[in-house]
Amino acid sequence: MNQKNIFGEGLFFKITNLIYALLMTNFYFVLTNIIGLFFFLTLEPTFSNVTIYFLALIPTGPAISALIYSIGKLIREKELSPSKDYFHGYKINFKDTMKFWLPLLLVVYILIVDLQYFNTNPSTITSILSVVFVIGILLIIVIAMNGFLIIAGYKFRFKDIWKLAVFYSFTKVKITFGNISIVIITLFLLSVTSHFLLLFIGSLICYLFLLNSKGLFEDIQLNFCEPKKNLS
């Protein structure tokens, strides 16, 4: 029996390599997102804390982008240097990510503040606006999922990132609903266990997102551009 297959290319090696990579990238994700996670896990989810959440979530964008970059490379190449690749992805995508993340975060913040105003001043009009704003927040979250995937994998102009994110949110319906399902299942698990579970499953959630979104990357590569760092 080939010794290389046992120790270098066998099933056991692949599984342990995958687990190690997921654990390490998850550790770096928590480390670079420690402020947002701290307030998420310790503060009551009340309106009085919404400004704190807004500020604490600012570093979350680059952390998400770096995580997607790292897990994408792991899926593509079947191996990863967690420290090197995570912080490389963090660095090269930082500017584009912040240009995408900050406006998105600000819009959601404003919508939440407006929702609170509507709830404290109930009327027919404010009830209708509340529904519209909630739908708006949900759409932003869905579009943001694809936006992060695109930023981590390709180099586009800022407006094209948004265009493609919106485009794929409505043309790749199976992928969109698949990613939404992953979020819903994650929220359910957090509700029946503990919010602290989030500290340990970030990289696994990202891994599932990328597997589910493979068709999106293939379509971008085929129809729009050459990949900067293809994640399919």
XYZ file of C-alpha atoms in Angstrom:
232
model
C 0.000 0.000 0.000
C 1.320 3.425 -0.941
C 2.626 5.137 2.194
C 2.025 8.568 0.677
C -1.669 7.814 0.283
C -1.891 6.812 3.947
C -0.201 9.866 5.398
C -0.410 12.514 2.696
C -3.460 11.958 0.540
C -5.671 9.544 2.435
C -9.161 10.200 3.716
C -7.984 10.620 7.319
C -5.457 13.258 6.274
C -8.056 15.167 4.257
C -10.549 15.152 7.126
C -8.016 16.253 9.746
C -6.648 18.913 7.384
C -10.171 20.242 6.831
C -10.947 20.298 10.554
C -7.661 22.030 11.365
C -8.211 24.670 8.686
C -11.776 25.341 9.838
C -10.734 25.609 13.478
C -7.867 27.986 12.784
C -9.760 30.252 10.401
C -12.613 30.341 12.886
C -10.164 31.384 15.610
C -8.832 34.241 13.465
C -12.376 35.272 12.541
C -13.281 35.514 16.232
C -10.035 37.354 16.962
C -10.577 40.010 14.265
C -14.271 40.287 15.106
C -13.913 40.226 18.889
C -15.577 43.613 19.469
C -18.736 42.775 17.557
C -18.989 39.309 19.079
C -18.431 40.633 22.594
C -21.329 43.070 22.417
C -23.542 40.582 20.580
C -23.025 38.014 23.316
C -23.220 40.355 26.305
C -25.737 43.089 25.471
C -29.499 42.752 25.533
C -30.946 43.063 22.012
C -32.859 46.259 22.762
C -33.234 49.477 20.800
C -31.245 51.397 23.400
C -28.191 49.379 22.379
C -28.598 49.766 18.622
C -25.911 52.480 18.315
C -23.435 50.323 20.231
C -24.204 47.418 17.902
C -23.672 49.669 14.889
C -20.223 50.777 16.059
C -19.206 47.307 17.253
C -20.108 45.736 13.907
C -17.816 47.981 11.861
C -14.834 45.538 12.107
C -17.110 42.608 11.236
C -17.113 43.348 7.501
C -13.398 42.790 6.858
C -13.474 39.717 9.120
C -16.266 38.168 7.055
C -14.425 38.940 3.829
C -11.191 37.386 5.109
C -13.055 34.293 6.252
C -14.688 33.862 2.836
C -11.334 34.347 1.103
C -9.679 31.698 3.281
C -12.434 29.091 3.072
C -12.694 29.706 -0.664
C -9.036 28.870 -1.082
C -9.476 25.787 1.090
C -12.312 24.525 -1.111
C -10.447 25.302 -4.320
C -6.991 23.994 -3.423
C -7.901 21.451 -0.701
C -5.295 22.953 1.597
C -4.722 26.171 3.472
C -2.126 28.049 5.462
C -4.646 29.524 7.917
C -2.573 32.360 9.404
C -0.997 33.481 6.148
C -4.087 33.152 3.979
C -6.579 34.648 6.436
C -4.599 37.825 7.060
C -3.624 38.076 3.396
C -7.320 38.021 2.498
C -8.035 40.521 5.264
C -5.417 42.924 3.916
C -6.127 42.788 0.181
C -9.903 43.037 0.579
C -10.030 45.519 3.455
C -10.593 48.684 1.401
C -13.232 47.226 -0.925
C -14.994 45.550 1.972
C -15.242 48.725 4.041
C -16.578 50.681 1.038
C -19.301 48.051 0.741
C -19.924 47.300 4.420
C -20.111 50.780 5.981
C -22.897 52.173 3.747
C -24.839 48.933 4.124
C -24.473 49.008 7.902
C -25.488 52.670 8.025
C -28.627 52.068 5.947
C -29.696 49.175 8.180
C -29.047 51.340 11.257
C -31.228 54.141 9.878
C -34.008 51.713 8.969
C -33.978 50.222 12.466
C -34.165 53.698 14.038
C -37.089 54.533 11.763
C -38.821 51.276 12.686
C -38.549 52.174 16.339
C -40.120 55.554 15.592
C -42.975 53.876 13.721
C -43.572 51.483 16.622
C -43.812 54.350 19.107
C -46.149 56.337 16.836
C -48.581 53.725 15.514
C -50.918 54.561 12.656
C -52.023 52.999 9.397
C -49.248 54.706 7.475
C -46.514 53.818 9.960
C -47.742 50.197 10.043
C -47.428 49.984 6.264
C -44.015 51.666 6.362
C -42.880 49.261 9.079
C -43.630 46.292 6.812
C -41.847 47.973 3.898
C -38.794 48.752 6.024
C -38.595 45.206 7.426
C -38.713 43.818 3.894
C -36.030 46.334 2.955
C -33.751 45.160 5.759
C -34.232 41.517 4.752
C -33.430 42.315 1.121
C -30.290 44.194 2.157
C -29.150 41.180 4.172
C -29.741 38.852 1.213
C -27.906 41.158 -1.184
C -25.085 41.595 1.321
C -24.499 37.832 1.370
C -23.750 37.830 -2.352
C -21.826 41.093 -2.080
C -19.363 39.600 0.392
C -18.929 36.507 -1.764
C -18.137 38.678 -4.792
C -15.753 41.020 -2.964
C -13.745 38.111 -1.567
C -13.462 36.416 -4.952
C -13.254 39.116 -7.606
C -12.111 42.644 -8.283
C -14.956 44.901 -9.400
C -15.828 48.562 -9.240
C -17.940 49.461 -6.222
C -21.151 49.996 -8.202
C -20.643 46.746 -10.102
C -20.386 44.819 -6.841
C -23.844 46.056 -5.909
C -25.235 45.403 -9.376
C -23.970 41.838 -9.421
C -25.064 41.200 -5.832
C -28.612 42.339 -6.678
C -28.581 40.497 -9.991
C -27.582 37.149 -8.509
C -29.919 37.525 -5.538
C -32.851 37.308 -7.966
C -31.451 35.170 -10.798
C -29.801 32.458 -8.693
C -32.917 31.732 -6.644
C -31.801 28.289 -5.455
C -28.532 29.697 -4.172
C -30.317 32.620 -2.508
C -32.816 30.395 -0.722
C -30.073 27.938 0.157
C -28.053 30.660 1.880
C -31.153 32.003 3.618
C -31.874 28.480 4.864
C -28.361 28.243 6.296
C -28.948 31.499 8.185
C -32.340 30.350 9.487
C -30.958 27.008 10.669
C -28.052 28.796 12.364
C -30.402 31.192 14.165
C -32.557 28.252 15.248
C -29.544 26.420 16.659
C -28.448 29.543 18.524
C -31.946 29.958 19.984
C -32.182 26.370 21.267
C -28.588 26.142 22.530
C -26.550 29.252 23.336
C -25.428 32.348 21.464
C -21.891 31.359 22.435
C -22.139 28.608 19.832
C -21.460 31.354 17.299
C -17.874 31.486 18.536
C -17.259 27.989 17.172
C -19.241 27.677 13.943
C -18.335 30.760 11.896
C -15.982 28.946 9.525
C -18.385 26.015 9.147
C -21.225 28.373 8.169
C -18.910 30.054 5.657
C -17.903 26.649 4.260
C -21.572 25.762 3.679
C -22.245 29.169 2.097
C -19.427 28.703 -0.390
C -20.401 25.158 -1.304
C -23.959 26.311 -1.890
C -22.786 29.331 -3.934
C -20.501 27.466 -6.321
C -22.809 28.154 -9.254
C -22.593 31.892 -8.621
C -18.812 31.902 -8.914
C -18.899 29.768 -12.041
C -21.360 32.159 -13.675
C -19.286 35.230 -12.800
C -16.150 33.647 -14.191
C -17.948 32.612 -17.368
C -19.894 35.783 -18.097
C -18.321 38.787 -16.411
C -14.610 38.663 -15.717
C -11.437 36.814 -15.096
C -11.209 35.730 -11.445
C -8.967 37.561 -9.048
C -9.017 34.481 -6.835
C -11.663 32.110 -8.071
C -13.672 30.551 -5.243
C -15.587 28.003 -7.303
